[in-house]
Amino acid sequence: MAEAAFDTLPIAREILRELEAGSAEPTVYLVRGRSGTGKSTLLAAIRAQLRAAGIPARDTVSGHARPVHTPPRPAPARTAAPAPNRLPLQGRSAPRLPVPNRQPQPPRRPGSPAVVGAARPQQVSQREAALVIDNAHTLGDAELLALCRAIDAGQRTVVIAAQPRPHDQRLRRLADTVARRGRVVELRALGAAEIVPFARELGMVVPRSVAKHIHQLTAGNRGGVVAALAAASTARLDAGIATVDAAVTEWARSLLGAVEPDLLETLAVATTGTGLDSSELVEVLGVPAGAADALIDRARASALVTDADLLLDPAIAPLRTLLGDRRFVAVQRRLLSARLDAGLLRDHTALLLAESGVRDARLADFLCHAAEKAGAEAVRYYRAAVAAGTDPDGIALPWAEAALRAGDGETALRLAEPVLARLGGTDPGALDPADAAPDLATAVRICATVLVRRGRTARAAQLYGWLGPHRAGADWATGAAVQYLAGDAAGAATMSASARQWPPTEANAHTRRIVEALARTVTPRPDHTGRGRMALLEDGEAGTAAAVSGLIGVAHAAAATERLLPCAATTIATLLCLSIGEPRRAIDALRRSEADGNAGPQPAVLAAWAAMLGGDERTAADRVAAFDHAVLEPRDRLLAHGVAIGLARRSGDHTALTLAWEAAVPLFDEVDADLLTLLPIGELWLAGIRLRDERRIGPLVAAGYGVLRRLGEPPAWANAFHWYGVQAALAQERPDDLLPHAGQLRAAAEAGDRHAAVLAQAGRTWVLVLRGEVAAPEVEAAVAQLAALGLTWDAARLASEAALAARDPAAATALLKLARTVRADARPAETAPRPRAGTPAANPVTGADPAAVLSEREREVAELVLLGLTYREIGARLYISAKTVEHHVARIRRRIGAQSRSELLSMLRAMGHGSLLV
């Protein structure tokens, strides 16, 4: 190992300080450590220190050996130049001992600090040459005996380095001898947190992520760490990890090349992490017990075996190359037999044996049983079982379920679909239908779950329609839920007809409750009151409220099982709350779900929707910025694109809207319309109209209509979609297109649905505003009702458009203030407006936030400027002259630091103004 610094090796500094102190008593140390822990480096530093003090040093106990001796250097020379290709100790030269040609110092009192540089020439002359012995574990019996006698004599400094060999009685006697006269110290590997400081001592800088990776590869062995650091310091930033991997593998290969051949098979045993046991090695390798103990000592003393008796990962491939695959696998197979016969095979050991190439029927069976309790690792266990010889068809379904639980839909679908083809055919030689039904139902459930998450709900519903209630068995509830989501109420009812045949067990209780909740939202119960449709709608509202409560309860209780459901109860509950105008309840449901440990990418997308529809667009934007679309399923990606487009549309940022739209368009052909995609389809619909590209979203919009029509226009899901339809007609200025949506809302409102009544009234008021008929009380009432439903952006937009259309300046000003108030009230009190990138975060003069330095009048002017009014029109609205308006605008520009009109408009929007009319 190359010479390294010792700041991360405290015992080395302690030994060097003791030698520098020049005590009258001889210094005796036994330094033990594995290969690569720095023993030889430490001894080299000790020899250098002794030479600097003029003390001769021998590297053998033989009386005929020549001492390693260098005459003392002149006193002024404080440091020595480092040898070529060696790093100076701690960035400085090694500390020097006293040299004989200096004046003697008075004796030091016991306990007083040593005087550095105080020479004791009489002690040096009387004392024999120091012994600095490396690799004492390689010495013969006579040499070790002589070494013990030299230590017992107490006439010389002795520093010995050796590997730990606990089974070697000679080394144990040596350690006992040193312990009587001095100290036995252990050199340990570097901890993960020590690699960065260690690199800094060597003049290198590595990121903490790379340092952590180095520790994982080397287990902190200094030799491996130095090799990895040297590679990392010369590699490009984007190639650092790969370069480190290659360097550590080459380091391991070089060490294995120097290993004695008889040790290689012991290292092969260490690849499984079973622990090195001498009795087991006797059986596996066929060696005597004493030889097995020696092999274990040598393996543990190497740089390649960790404290857990596990061979480092980078050494496994080179070891297989050295041994050859046949010999390597033969050792592993003998180890497997020994473990199975003793009943000591552990799950992880079995996994590693199978992955190393061992094929054995007993091993395969063991892994299949281990996979059932392996949790997140189950997929790996099933794969290893197949590698060990298990028939993949026999474990396809449990393997697919494990993949589904782990979020690997691709593997789950790949495994489950062949089961459908194998069991679902009409071949007379196929299995008995009664025997095949349970496996068919499981395969359909797995495929349907993957398809629903991918947004292919219609295909999933077709699968359950093909399966039928007689073969679905206890999975009837999953089938009914999928069919409700796809808009097939008749199919769901047919599937639910078999519910009474199956007991409400804990296994299917959660899915049953989801189906019951969905049924409440789409199918009102029969009227027994004689009040007709009014009773049905009132019962429907109560049913929807009960459905939300039931879904939230299921989400809380089913936290551990939702990974196996086509759609999580939390998702349905959140989107249902948003559809019925209760964004705050949606936020509460998500918080409760997060508290249950359901954090992940999908809840983050839903939280962004809840924040946006609740009026807190800043929080929604923060969440959108953190999305990683690569980890989202297609349906969740549609939701993510929908909220990003909704935010861009509300901000009035045409460039951001265009970019978000182009990112979303490829997804339109990948997903189906269902109850859970109606909201993003609505947002995409309005964006398509704004960008004059409605034809690309048209098929999904039509499919959304189809879902609602097949379900009988259930208000809980239909109201929000028809409100998007109203907005689309208004944006296109097509009154005829508004009529179907307004008619559905009005029909629901007349039947008693309060949510539909608010939307219908708001739509009517909006149409009158566009005609120039502004009745301030009606507008204010509609705005208040929309805001109460969480539609704060729509409410503010209605108020701002009414302000533009109002002929009475006082009414216009009041409506403009109302719009601003609605928007302000929707934002959390603790959230302050933040400027976009590139705009000043604070006023350069006052240091205050830009929004805070605008007066009330300036905020009114800013809103009207962003609405596109001229100075004269603004003055007429605010009862001030056009010149005064111009002065206000100039003052606003100075306060927020805008250099041009375009920059002024951009910065005002970033501060939260101007998003009332898009």
mmCIF file of N, CA and C in Angstrom, residues 269 272-277 280 283-284 332-346 349 353 362:
data_model
loop_
_atom_site.group_PDB
_atom_site.id
_atom_site.type_symbol
_atom_site.label_atom_id
_atom_site.label_comp_id
_atom_site.label_asym_id
_atom_site.label_seq_id
_atom_site.Cartn_x
_atom_site.Cartn_y
_atom_site.Cartn_z
ATOM 1 N N VAL A 269 -15.857 -19.961 -0.603
ATOM 2 C CA VAL A 269 -16.863 -20.165 0.438
ATOM 3 C C VAL A 269 -17.316 -18.823 1.004
ATOM 4 N N THR A 272 -20.505 -16.396 -0.129
ATOM 5 C CA THR A 272 -21.912 -16.587 0.234
ATOM 6 C C THR A 272 -22.289 -15.933 1.548
ATOM 7 N N GLY A 273 -21.302 -15.448 2.305
ATOM 8 C CA GLY A 273 -21.626 -14.795 3.560
ATOM 9 C C GLY A 273 -22.156 -15.732 4.618
ATOM 10 N N THR A 274 -21.815 -17.014 4.529
ATOM 11 C CA THR A 274 -22.308 -17.987 5.509
ATOM 12 C C THR A 274 -21.497 -17.968 6.791
ATOM 13 N N GLY A 275 -20.377 -17.256 6.791
ATOM 14 C CA GLY A 275 -19.456 -17.337 7.910
ATOM 15 C C GLY A 275 -18.472 -18.470 7.648
ATOM 16 N N LEU A 276 -17.256 -18.302 8.125
ATOM 17 C CA LEU A 276 -16.226 -19.320 7.923
ATOM 18 C C LEU A 276 -16.124 -20.165 9.183
ATOM 19 N N ASP A 277 -16.493 -21.424 9.056
ATOM 20 C CA ASP A 277 -16.505 -22.348 10.176
ATOM 21 C C ASP A 277 -15.554 -23.497 9.856
ATOM 22 N N GLU A 280 -17.068 -26.891 9.011
ATOM 23 C CA GLU A 280 -17.688 -26.890 7.695
ATOM 24 C C GLU A 280 -16.634 -26.936 6.597
ATOM 25 N N GLU A 283 -15.463 -30.375 5.899
ATOM 26 C CA GLU A 283 -16.372 -31.151 5.052
ATOM 27 C C GLU A 283 -16.374 -30.664 3.613
ATOM 28 N N VAL A 284 -16.353 -29.355 3.425
ATOM 29 C CA VAL A 284 -16.468 -28.795 2.074
ATOM 30 C C VAL A 284 -15.170 -28.936 1.294
ATOM 31 N N GLN A 332 -19.281 -24.341 -4.256
ATOM 32 C CA GLN A 332 -20.586 -23.844 -3.797
ATOM 33 C C GLN A 332 -21.583 -24.980 -3.623
ATOM 34 N N ARG A 333 -21.524 -25.971 -4.519
ATOM 35 C CA ARG A 333 -22.464 -27.085 -4.409
ATOM 36 C C ARG A 333 -22.162 -27.929 -3.168
ATOM 37 N N ARG A 334 -20.891 -28.135 -2.869
ATOM 38 C CA ARG A 334 -20.543 -28.874 -1.657
ATOM 39 C C ARG A 334 -20.964 -28.102 -0.402
ATOM 40 N N LEU A 335 -20.824 -26.774 -0.466
ATOM 41 C CA LEU A 335 -21.264 -25.947 0.653
ATOM 42 C C LEU A 335 -22.772 -26.061 0.846
ATOM 43 N N LEU A 336 -23.528 -26.063 -0.256
ATOM 44 C CA LEU A 336 -24.982 -26.208 -0.179
ATOM 45 C C LEU A 336 -25.355 -27.525 0.488
ATOM 46 N N SER A 337 -24.722 -28.598 0.075
ATOM 47 C CA SER A 337 -25.033 -29.904 0.653
ATOM 48 C C SER A 337 -24.742 -29.919 2.149
ATOM 49 N N ALA A 338 -23.604 -29.327 2.528
ATOM 50 C CA ALA A 338 -23.256 -29.302 3.950
ATOM 51 C C ALA A 338 -24.276 -28.518 4.750
ATOM 52 N N ARG A 339 -24.713 -27.398 4.217
ATOM 53 C CA ARG A 339 -25.684 -26.567 4.930
ATOM 54 C C ARG A 339 -27.059 -27.248 5.000
ATOM 55 N N LEU A 340 -27.495 -27.841 3.916
ATOM 56 C CA LEU A 340 -28.792 -28.506 3.923
ATOM 57 C C LEU A 340 -28.782 -29.695 4.880
ATOM 58 N N ASP A 341 -27.708 -30.474 4.857
ATOM 59 C CA ASP A 341 -27.636 -31.645 5.729
ATOM 60 C C ASP A 341 -27.642 -31.238 7.203
ATOM 61 N N ALA A 342 -27.028 -30.088 7.493
ATOM 62 C CA ALA A 342 -26.986 -29.625 8.882
ATOM 63 C C ALA A 342 -28.211 -28.809 9.263
ATOM 64 N N GLY A 343 -29.083 -28.519 8.294
ATOM 65 C CA GLY A 343 -30.261 -27.681 8.562
ATOM 66 C C GLY A 343 -29.905 -26.247 8.873
ATOM 67 N N LEU A 344 -28.798 -25.755 8.305
ATOM 68 C CA LEU A 344 -28.305 -24.411 8.621
ATOM 69 C C LEU A 344 -28.335 -23.467 7.421
ATOM 70 N N LEU A 345 -29.009 -23.863 6.350
ATOM 71 C CA LEU A 345 -29.047 -22.985 5.167
ATOM 72 C C LEU A 345 -29.922 -21.773 5.450
ATOM 73 N N ARG A 346 -29.369 -20.601 5.228
ATOM 74 C CA ARG A 346 -30.113 -19.355 5.431
ATOM 75 C C ARG A 346 -30.623 -18.841 4.090
ATOM 76 N N THR A 349 -28.091 -16.910 1.973
ATOM 77 C CA THR A 349 -27.058 -17.809 1.457
ATOM 78 C C THR A 349 -27.590 -18.603 0.277
ATOM 79 N N LEU A 353 -26.126 -18.601 -3.533
ATOM 80 C CA LEU A 353 -25.702 -19.850 -4.164
ATOM 81 C C LEU A 353 -26.386 -20.032 -5.517
ATOM 82 N N ARG A 362 -33.327 -29.224 -4.422
ATOM 83 C CA ARG A 362 -33.586 -28.846 -3.024
ATOM 84 C C ARG A 362 -33.398 -27.348 -2.821
#
